mmCIF file with all atom_site columns, C-alpha atoms in Angstrom:
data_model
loop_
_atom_site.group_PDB
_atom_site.id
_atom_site.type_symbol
_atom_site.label_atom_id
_atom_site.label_alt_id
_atom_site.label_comp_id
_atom_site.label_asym_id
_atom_site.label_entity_id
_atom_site.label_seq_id
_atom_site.pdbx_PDB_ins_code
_atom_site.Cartn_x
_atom_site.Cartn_y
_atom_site.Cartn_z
_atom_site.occupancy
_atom_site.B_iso_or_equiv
_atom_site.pdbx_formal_charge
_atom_site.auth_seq_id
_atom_site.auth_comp_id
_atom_site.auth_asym_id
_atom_site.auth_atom_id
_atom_site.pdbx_PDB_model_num
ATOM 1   C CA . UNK I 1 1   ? -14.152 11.022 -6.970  1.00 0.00 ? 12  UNK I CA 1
ATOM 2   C CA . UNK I 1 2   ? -10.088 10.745 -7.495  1.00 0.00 ? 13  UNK I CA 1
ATOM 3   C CA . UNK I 1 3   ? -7.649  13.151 -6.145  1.00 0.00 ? 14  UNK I CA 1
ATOM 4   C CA . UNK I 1 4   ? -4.409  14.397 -8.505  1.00 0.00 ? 15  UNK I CA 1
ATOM 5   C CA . UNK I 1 5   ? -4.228  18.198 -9.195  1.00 0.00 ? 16  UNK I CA 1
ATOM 6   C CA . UNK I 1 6   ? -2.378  20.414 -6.611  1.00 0.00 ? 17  UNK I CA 1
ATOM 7   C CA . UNK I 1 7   ? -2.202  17.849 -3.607  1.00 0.00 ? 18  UNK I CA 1
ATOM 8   C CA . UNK I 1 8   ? -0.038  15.360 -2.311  1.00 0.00 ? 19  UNK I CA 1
ATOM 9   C CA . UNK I 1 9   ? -0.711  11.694 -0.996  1.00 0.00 ? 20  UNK I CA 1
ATOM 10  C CA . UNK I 1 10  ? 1.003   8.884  0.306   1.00 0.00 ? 21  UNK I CA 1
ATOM 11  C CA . UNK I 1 11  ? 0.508   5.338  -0.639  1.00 0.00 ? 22  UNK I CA 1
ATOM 12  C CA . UNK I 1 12  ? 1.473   2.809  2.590   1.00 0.00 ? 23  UNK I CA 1
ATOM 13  C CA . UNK I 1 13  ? 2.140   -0.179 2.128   1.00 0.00 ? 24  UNK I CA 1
ATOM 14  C CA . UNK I 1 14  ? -0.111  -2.910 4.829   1.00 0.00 ? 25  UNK I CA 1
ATOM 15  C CA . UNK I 1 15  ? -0.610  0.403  7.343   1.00 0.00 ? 26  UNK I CA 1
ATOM 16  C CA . UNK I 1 16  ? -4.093  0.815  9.240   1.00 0.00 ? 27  UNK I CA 1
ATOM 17  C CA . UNK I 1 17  ? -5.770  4.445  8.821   1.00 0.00 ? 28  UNK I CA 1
ATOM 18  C CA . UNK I 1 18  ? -4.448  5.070  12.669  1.00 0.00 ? 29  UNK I CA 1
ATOM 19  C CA . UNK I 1 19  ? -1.172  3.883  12.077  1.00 0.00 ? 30  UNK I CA 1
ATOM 20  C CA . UNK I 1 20  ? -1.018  6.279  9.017   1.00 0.00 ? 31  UNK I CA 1
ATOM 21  C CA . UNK I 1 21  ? -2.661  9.536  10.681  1.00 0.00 ? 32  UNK I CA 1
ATOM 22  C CA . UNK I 1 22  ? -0.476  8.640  14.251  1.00 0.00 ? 33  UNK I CA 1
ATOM 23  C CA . UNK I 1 23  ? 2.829   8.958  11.548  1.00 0.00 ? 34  UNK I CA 1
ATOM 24  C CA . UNK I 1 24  ? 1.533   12.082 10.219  1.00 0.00 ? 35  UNK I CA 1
ATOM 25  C CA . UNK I 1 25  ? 0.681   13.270 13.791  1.00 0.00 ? 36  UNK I CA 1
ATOM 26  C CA . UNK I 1 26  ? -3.039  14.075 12.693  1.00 0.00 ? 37  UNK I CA 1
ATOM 27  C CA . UNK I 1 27  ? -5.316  15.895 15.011  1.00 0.00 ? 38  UNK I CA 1
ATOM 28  C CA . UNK I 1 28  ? -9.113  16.102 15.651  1.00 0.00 ? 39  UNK I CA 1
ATOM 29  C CA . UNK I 1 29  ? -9.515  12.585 13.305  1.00 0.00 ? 40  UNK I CA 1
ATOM 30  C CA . UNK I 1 30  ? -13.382 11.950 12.521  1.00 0.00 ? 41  UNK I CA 1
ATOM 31  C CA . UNK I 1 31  ? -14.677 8.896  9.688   1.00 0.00 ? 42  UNK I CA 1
ATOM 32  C CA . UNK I 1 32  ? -15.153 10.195 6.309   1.00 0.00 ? 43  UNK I CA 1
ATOM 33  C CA . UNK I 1 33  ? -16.256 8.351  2.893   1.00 0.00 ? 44  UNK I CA 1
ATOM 34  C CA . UNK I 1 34  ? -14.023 8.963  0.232   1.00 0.00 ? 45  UNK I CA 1
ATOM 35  C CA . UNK I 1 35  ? -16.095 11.565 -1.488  1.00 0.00 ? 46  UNK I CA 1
ATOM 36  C CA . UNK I 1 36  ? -16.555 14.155 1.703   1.00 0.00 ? 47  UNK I CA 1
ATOM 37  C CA . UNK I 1 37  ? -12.811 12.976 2.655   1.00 0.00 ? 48  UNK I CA 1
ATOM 38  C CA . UNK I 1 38  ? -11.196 13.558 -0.220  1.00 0.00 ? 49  UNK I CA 1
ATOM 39  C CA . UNK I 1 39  ? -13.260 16.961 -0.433  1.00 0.00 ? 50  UNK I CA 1
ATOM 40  C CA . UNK I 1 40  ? -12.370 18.021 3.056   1.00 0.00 ? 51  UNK I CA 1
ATOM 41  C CA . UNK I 1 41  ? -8.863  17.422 2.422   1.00 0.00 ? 52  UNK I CA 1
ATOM 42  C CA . UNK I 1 42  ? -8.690  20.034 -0.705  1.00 0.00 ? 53  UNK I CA 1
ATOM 43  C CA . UNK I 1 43  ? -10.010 22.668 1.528   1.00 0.00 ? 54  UNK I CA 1
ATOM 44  C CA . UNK I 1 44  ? -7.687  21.841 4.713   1.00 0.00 ? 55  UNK I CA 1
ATOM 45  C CA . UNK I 1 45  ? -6.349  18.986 6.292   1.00 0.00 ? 56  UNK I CA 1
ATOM 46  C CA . UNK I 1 46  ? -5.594  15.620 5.571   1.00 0.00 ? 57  UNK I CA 1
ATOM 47  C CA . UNK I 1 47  ? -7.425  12.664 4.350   1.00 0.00 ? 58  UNK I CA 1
ATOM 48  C CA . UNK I 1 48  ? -6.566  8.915  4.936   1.00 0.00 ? 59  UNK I CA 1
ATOM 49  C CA . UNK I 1 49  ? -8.759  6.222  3.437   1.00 0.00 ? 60  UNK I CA 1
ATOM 50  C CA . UNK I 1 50  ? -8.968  3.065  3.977   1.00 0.00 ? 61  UNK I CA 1
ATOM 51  C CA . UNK I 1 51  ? -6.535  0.081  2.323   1.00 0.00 ? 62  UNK I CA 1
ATOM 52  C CA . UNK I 1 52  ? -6.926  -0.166 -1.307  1.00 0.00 ? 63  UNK I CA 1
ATOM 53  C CA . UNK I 1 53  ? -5.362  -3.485 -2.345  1.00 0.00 ? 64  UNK I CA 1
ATOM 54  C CA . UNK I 1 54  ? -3.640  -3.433 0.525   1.00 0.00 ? 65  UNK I CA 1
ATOM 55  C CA . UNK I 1 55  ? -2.004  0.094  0.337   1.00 0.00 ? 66  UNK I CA 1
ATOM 56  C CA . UNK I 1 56  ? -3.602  3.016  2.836   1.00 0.00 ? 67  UNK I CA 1
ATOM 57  C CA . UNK I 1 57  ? -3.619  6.359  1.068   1.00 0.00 ? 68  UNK I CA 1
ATOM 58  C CA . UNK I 1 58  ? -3.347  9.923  2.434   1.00 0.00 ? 69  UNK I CA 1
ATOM 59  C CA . UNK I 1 59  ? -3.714  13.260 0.572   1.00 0.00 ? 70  UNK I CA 1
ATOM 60  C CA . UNK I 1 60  ? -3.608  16.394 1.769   1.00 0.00 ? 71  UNK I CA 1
ATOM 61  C CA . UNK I 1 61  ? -3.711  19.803 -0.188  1.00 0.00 ? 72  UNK I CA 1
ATOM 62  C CA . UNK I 1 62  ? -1.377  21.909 1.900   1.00 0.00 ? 73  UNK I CA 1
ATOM 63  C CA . UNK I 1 63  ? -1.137  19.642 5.271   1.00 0.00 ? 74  UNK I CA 1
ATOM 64  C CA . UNK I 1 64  ? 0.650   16.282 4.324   1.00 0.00 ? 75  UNK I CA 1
ATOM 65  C CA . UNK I 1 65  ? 3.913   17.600 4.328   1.00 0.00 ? 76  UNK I CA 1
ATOM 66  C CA . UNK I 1 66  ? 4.115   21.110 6.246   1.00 0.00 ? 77  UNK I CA 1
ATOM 67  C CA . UNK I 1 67  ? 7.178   23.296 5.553   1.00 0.00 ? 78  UNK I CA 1
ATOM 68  C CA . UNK I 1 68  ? 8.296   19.957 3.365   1.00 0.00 ? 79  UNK I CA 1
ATOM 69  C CA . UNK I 1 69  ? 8.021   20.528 -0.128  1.00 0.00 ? 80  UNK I CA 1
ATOM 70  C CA . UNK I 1 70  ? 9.550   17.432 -2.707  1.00 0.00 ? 81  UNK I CA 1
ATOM 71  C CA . UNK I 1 71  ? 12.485  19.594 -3.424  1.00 0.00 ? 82  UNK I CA 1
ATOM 72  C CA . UNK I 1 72  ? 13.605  20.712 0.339   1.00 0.00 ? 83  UNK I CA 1
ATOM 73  C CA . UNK I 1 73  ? 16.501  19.684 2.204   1.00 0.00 ? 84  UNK I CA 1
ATOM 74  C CA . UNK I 1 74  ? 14.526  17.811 4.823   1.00 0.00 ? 85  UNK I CA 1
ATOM 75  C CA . UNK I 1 75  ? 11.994  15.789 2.930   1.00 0.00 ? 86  UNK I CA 1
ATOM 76  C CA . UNK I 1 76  ? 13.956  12.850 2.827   1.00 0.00 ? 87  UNK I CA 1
ATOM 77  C CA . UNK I 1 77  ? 14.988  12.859 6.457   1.00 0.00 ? 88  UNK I CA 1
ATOM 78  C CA . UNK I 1 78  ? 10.957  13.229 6.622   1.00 0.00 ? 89  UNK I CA 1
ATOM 79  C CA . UNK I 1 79  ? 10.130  10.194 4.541   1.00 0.00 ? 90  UNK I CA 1
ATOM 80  C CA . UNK I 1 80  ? 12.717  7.633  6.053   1.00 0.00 ? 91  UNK I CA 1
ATOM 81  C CA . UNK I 1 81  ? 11.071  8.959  9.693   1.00 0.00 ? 92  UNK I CA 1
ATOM 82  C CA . UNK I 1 82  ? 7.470   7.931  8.239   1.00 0.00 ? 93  UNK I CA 1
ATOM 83  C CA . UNK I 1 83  ? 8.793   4.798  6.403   1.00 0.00 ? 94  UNK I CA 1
ATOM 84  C CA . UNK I 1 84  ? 10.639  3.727  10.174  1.00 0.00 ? 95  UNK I CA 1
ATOM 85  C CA . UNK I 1 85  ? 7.356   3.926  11.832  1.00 0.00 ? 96  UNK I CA 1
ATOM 86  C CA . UNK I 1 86  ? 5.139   2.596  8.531   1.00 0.00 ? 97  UNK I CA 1
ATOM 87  C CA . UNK I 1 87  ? 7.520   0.571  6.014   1.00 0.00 ? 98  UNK I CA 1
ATOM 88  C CA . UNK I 1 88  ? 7.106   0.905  2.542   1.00 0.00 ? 99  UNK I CA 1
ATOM 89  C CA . UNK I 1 89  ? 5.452   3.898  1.294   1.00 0.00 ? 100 UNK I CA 1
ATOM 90  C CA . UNK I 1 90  ? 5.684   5.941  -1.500  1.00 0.00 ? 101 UNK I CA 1
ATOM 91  C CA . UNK I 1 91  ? 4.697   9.724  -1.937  1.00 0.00 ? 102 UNK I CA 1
ATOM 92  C CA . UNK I 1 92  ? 3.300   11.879 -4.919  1.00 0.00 ? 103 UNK I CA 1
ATOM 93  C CA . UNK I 1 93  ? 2.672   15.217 -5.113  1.00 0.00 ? 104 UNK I CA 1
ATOM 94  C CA . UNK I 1 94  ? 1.609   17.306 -8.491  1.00 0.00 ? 105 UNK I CA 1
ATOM 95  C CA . UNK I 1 95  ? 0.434   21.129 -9.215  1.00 0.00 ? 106 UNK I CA 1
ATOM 96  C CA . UNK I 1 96  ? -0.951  21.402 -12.465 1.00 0.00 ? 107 UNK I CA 1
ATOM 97  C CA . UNK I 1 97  ? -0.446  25.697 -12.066 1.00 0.00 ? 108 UNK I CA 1
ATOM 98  C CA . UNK I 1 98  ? 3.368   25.311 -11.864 1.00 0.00 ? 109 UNK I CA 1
ATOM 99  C CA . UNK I 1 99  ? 3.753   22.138 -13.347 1.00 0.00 ? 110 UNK I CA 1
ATOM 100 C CA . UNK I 1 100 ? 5.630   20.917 -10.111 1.00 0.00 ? 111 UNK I CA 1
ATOM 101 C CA . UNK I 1 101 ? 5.619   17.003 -10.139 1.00 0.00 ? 112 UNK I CA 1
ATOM 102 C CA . UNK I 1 102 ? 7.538   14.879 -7.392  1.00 0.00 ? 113 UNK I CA 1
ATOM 103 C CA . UNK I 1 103 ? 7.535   10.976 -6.583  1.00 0.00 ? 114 UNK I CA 1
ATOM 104 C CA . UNK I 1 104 ? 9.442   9.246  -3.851  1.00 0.00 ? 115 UNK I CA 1
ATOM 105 C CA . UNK I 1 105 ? 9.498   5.363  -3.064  1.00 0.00 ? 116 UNK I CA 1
ATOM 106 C CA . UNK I 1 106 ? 10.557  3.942  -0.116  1.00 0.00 ? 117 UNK I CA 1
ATOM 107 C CA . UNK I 1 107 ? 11.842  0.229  0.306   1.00 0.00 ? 118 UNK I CA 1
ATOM 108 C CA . UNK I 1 108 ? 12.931  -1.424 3.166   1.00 0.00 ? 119 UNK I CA 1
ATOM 109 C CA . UNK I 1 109 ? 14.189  1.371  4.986   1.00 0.00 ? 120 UNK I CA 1
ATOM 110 C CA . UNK I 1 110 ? 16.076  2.852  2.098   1.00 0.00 ? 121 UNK I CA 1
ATOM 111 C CA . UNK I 1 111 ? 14.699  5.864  -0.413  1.00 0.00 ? 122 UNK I CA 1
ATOM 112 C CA . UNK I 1 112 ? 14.986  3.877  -3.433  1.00 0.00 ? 123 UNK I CA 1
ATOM 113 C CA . UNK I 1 113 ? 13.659  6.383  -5.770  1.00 0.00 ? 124 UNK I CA 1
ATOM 114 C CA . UNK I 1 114 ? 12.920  10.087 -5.721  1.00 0.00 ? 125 UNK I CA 1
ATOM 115 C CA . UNK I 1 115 ? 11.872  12.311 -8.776  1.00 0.00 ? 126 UNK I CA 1
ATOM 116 C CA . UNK I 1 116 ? 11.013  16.179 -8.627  1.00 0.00 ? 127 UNK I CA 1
ATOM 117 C CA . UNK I 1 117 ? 10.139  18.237 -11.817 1.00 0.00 ? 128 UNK I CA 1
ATOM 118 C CA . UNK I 1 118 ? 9.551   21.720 -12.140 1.00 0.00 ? 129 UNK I CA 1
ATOM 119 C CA . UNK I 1 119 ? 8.330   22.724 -15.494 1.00 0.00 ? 130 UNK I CA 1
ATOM 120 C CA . UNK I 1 120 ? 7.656   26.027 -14.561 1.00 0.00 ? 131 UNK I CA 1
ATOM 121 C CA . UNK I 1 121 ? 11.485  26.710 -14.358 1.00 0.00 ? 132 UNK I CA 1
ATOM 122 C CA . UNK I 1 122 ? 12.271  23.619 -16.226 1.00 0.00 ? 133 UNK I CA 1
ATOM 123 C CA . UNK I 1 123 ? 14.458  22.172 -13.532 1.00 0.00 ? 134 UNK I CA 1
ATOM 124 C CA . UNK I 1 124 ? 14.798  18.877 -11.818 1.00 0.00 ? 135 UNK I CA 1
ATOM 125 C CA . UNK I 1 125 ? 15.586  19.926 -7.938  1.00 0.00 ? 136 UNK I CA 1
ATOM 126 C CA . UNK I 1 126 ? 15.633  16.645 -7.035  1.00 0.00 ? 137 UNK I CA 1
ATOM 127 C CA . UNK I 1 127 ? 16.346  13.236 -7.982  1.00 0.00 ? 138 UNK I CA 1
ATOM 128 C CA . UNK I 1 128 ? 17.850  10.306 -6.513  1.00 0.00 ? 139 UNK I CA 1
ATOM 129 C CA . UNK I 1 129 ? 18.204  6.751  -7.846  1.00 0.00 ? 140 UNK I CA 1
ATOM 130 C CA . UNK I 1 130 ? 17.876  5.055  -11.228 1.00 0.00 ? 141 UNK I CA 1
ATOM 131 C CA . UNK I 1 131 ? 14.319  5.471  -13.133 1.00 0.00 ? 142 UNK I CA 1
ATOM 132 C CA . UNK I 1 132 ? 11.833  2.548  -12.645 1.00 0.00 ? 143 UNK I CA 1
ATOM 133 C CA . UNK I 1 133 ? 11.525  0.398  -16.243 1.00 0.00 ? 144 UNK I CA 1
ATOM 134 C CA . UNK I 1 134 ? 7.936   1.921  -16.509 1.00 0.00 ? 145 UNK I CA 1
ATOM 135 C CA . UNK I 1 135 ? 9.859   6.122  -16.044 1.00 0.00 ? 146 UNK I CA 1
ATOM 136 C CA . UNK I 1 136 ? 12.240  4.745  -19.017 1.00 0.00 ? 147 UNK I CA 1
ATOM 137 C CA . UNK I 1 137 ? 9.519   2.939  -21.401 1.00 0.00 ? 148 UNK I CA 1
ATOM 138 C CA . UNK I 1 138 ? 6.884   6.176  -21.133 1.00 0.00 ? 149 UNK I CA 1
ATOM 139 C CA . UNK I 1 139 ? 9.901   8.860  -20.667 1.00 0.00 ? 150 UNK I CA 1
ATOM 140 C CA . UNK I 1 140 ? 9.225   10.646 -17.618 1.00 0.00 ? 151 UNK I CA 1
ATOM 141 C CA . UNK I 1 141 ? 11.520  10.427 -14.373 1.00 0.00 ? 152 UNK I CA 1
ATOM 142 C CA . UNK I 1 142 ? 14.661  10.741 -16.997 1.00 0.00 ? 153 UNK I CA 1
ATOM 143 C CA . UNK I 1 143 ? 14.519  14.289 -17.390 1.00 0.00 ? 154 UNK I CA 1
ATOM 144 C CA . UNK I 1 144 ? 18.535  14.864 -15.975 1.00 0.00 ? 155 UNK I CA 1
ATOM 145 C CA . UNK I 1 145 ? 19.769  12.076 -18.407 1.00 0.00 ? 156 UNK I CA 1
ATOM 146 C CA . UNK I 1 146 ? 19.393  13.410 -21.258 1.00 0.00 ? 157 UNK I CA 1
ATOM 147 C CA . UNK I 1 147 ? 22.839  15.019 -22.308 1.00 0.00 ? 158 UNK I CA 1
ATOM 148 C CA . UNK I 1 148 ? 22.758  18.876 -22.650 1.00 0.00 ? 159 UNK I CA 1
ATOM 149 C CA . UNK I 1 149 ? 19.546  19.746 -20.863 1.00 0.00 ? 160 UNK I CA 1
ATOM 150 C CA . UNK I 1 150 ? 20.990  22.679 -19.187 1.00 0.00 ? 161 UNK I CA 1
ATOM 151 C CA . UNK I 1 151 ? 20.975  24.051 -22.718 1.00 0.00 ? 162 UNK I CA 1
ATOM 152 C CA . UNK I 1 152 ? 17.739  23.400 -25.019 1.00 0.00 ? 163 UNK I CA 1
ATOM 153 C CA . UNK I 1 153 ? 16.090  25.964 -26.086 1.00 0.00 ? 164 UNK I CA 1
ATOM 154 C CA . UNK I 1 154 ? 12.044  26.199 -26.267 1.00 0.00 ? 165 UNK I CA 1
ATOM 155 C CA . UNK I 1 155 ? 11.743  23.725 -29.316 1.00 0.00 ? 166 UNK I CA 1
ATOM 156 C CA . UNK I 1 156 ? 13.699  21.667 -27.253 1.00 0.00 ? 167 UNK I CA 1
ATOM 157 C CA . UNK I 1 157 ? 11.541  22.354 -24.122 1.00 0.00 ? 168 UNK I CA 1
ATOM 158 C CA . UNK I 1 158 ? 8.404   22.077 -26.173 1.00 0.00 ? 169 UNK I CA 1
ATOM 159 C CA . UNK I 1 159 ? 8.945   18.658 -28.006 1.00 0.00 ? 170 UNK I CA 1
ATOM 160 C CA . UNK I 1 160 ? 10.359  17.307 -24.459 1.00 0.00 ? 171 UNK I CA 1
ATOM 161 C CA . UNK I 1 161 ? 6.791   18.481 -22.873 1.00 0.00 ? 172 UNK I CA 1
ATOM 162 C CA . UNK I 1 162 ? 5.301   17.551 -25.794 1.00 0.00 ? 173 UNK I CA 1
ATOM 163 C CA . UNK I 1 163 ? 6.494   13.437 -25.482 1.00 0.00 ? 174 UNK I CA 1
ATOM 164 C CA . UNK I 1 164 ? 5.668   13.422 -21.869 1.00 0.00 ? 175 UNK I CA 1
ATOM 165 C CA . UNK I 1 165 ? 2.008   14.272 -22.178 1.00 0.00 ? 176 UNK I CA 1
ATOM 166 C CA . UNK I 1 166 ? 1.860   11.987 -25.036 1.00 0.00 ? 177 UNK I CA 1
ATOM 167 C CA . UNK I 1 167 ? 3.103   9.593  -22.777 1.00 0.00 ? 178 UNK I CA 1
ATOM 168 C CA . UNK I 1 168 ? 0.613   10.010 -19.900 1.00 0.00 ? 179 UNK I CA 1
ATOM 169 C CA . UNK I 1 169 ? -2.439  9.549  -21.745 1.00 0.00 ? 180 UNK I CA 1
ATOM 170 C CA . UNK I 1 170 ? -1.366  6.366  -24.263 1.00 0.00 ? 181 UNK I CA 1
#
């Protein structure tokens, strides 16, 4: 069983499970597989799983990042306070019902990369850094460089949509 639709996880770079939940300040902590884990966590609460090639992973439907959605004033503040106590880390968070899609990576101390799409409202709320080579070769993460976004109409919209889910599955 994966996780994706309407959640958000980190990815931690060499962190242990406690290290992880002590960052995200998680209470009343009990062992979980990764199926009743990852189910638990879509209901309420958070789930952190064991490393995975050497990266812990948390998810959390409503509860990874309280009050801190990808496009809020504070969520980088909140990320360089996790990636002080837990280096390296990146952060993804996706809702398929209003096509809100965010990424953020984390290197030595510095936010490196940050990526937040609404396609609901077709509107990038945030983004910081240059896209990764893999953003540029499949076409997503470069959806403020195109020049005169602010003015496409729905063709424009719909071929742009169009090319990223082409994208995603090739």
């Amino acid at each position: 069983m994966g996780f994706g639709y309407k959640t958000s996880w980190l990815a931690v770079r060499g962190a242990t499970v406690a290290e992880v939940a002590d960052a995200l300040a998680l209470g009343g902590r009990r062992q979980a597989a990764w199926t009743e884990g990852t189910e638990a966590a879509y209901r309420e609460g958070v789930y952190v799983a064991g490393p995975v090639d050497g990266w812990t992973l948390a998810h959390g439907r409503v509860d990874l990042t309280p009050g801190r959605g990808p496009e809020g004033p504070d969520f980088p503040d909140w990320l360089l306070a996790l990636a002080a106590r837990l280096g390296d880390l990146q952060f993804f968070s996706t809702d398929r019902v209003g096509d809100c899609h965010a990424w953020a990576k984390v290197e030595e101390g510095r936010l490196v990369r940050t990526y937040c799409y609404h396609g609901a409202h077709g509107d990038v709320p945030f983004h910081l850094g240059e896209p990764t080579p893999v953003e540029r070769e499949s076409g997503v993460g470069t959806r403020w460089l195109e020049d005169g976004w602010e003015e496409w109409e729905e063709s424009d919209w719909d071929e742009w949509h169009a090319a990223c889910r082409t994208s995603r599955t090739s």
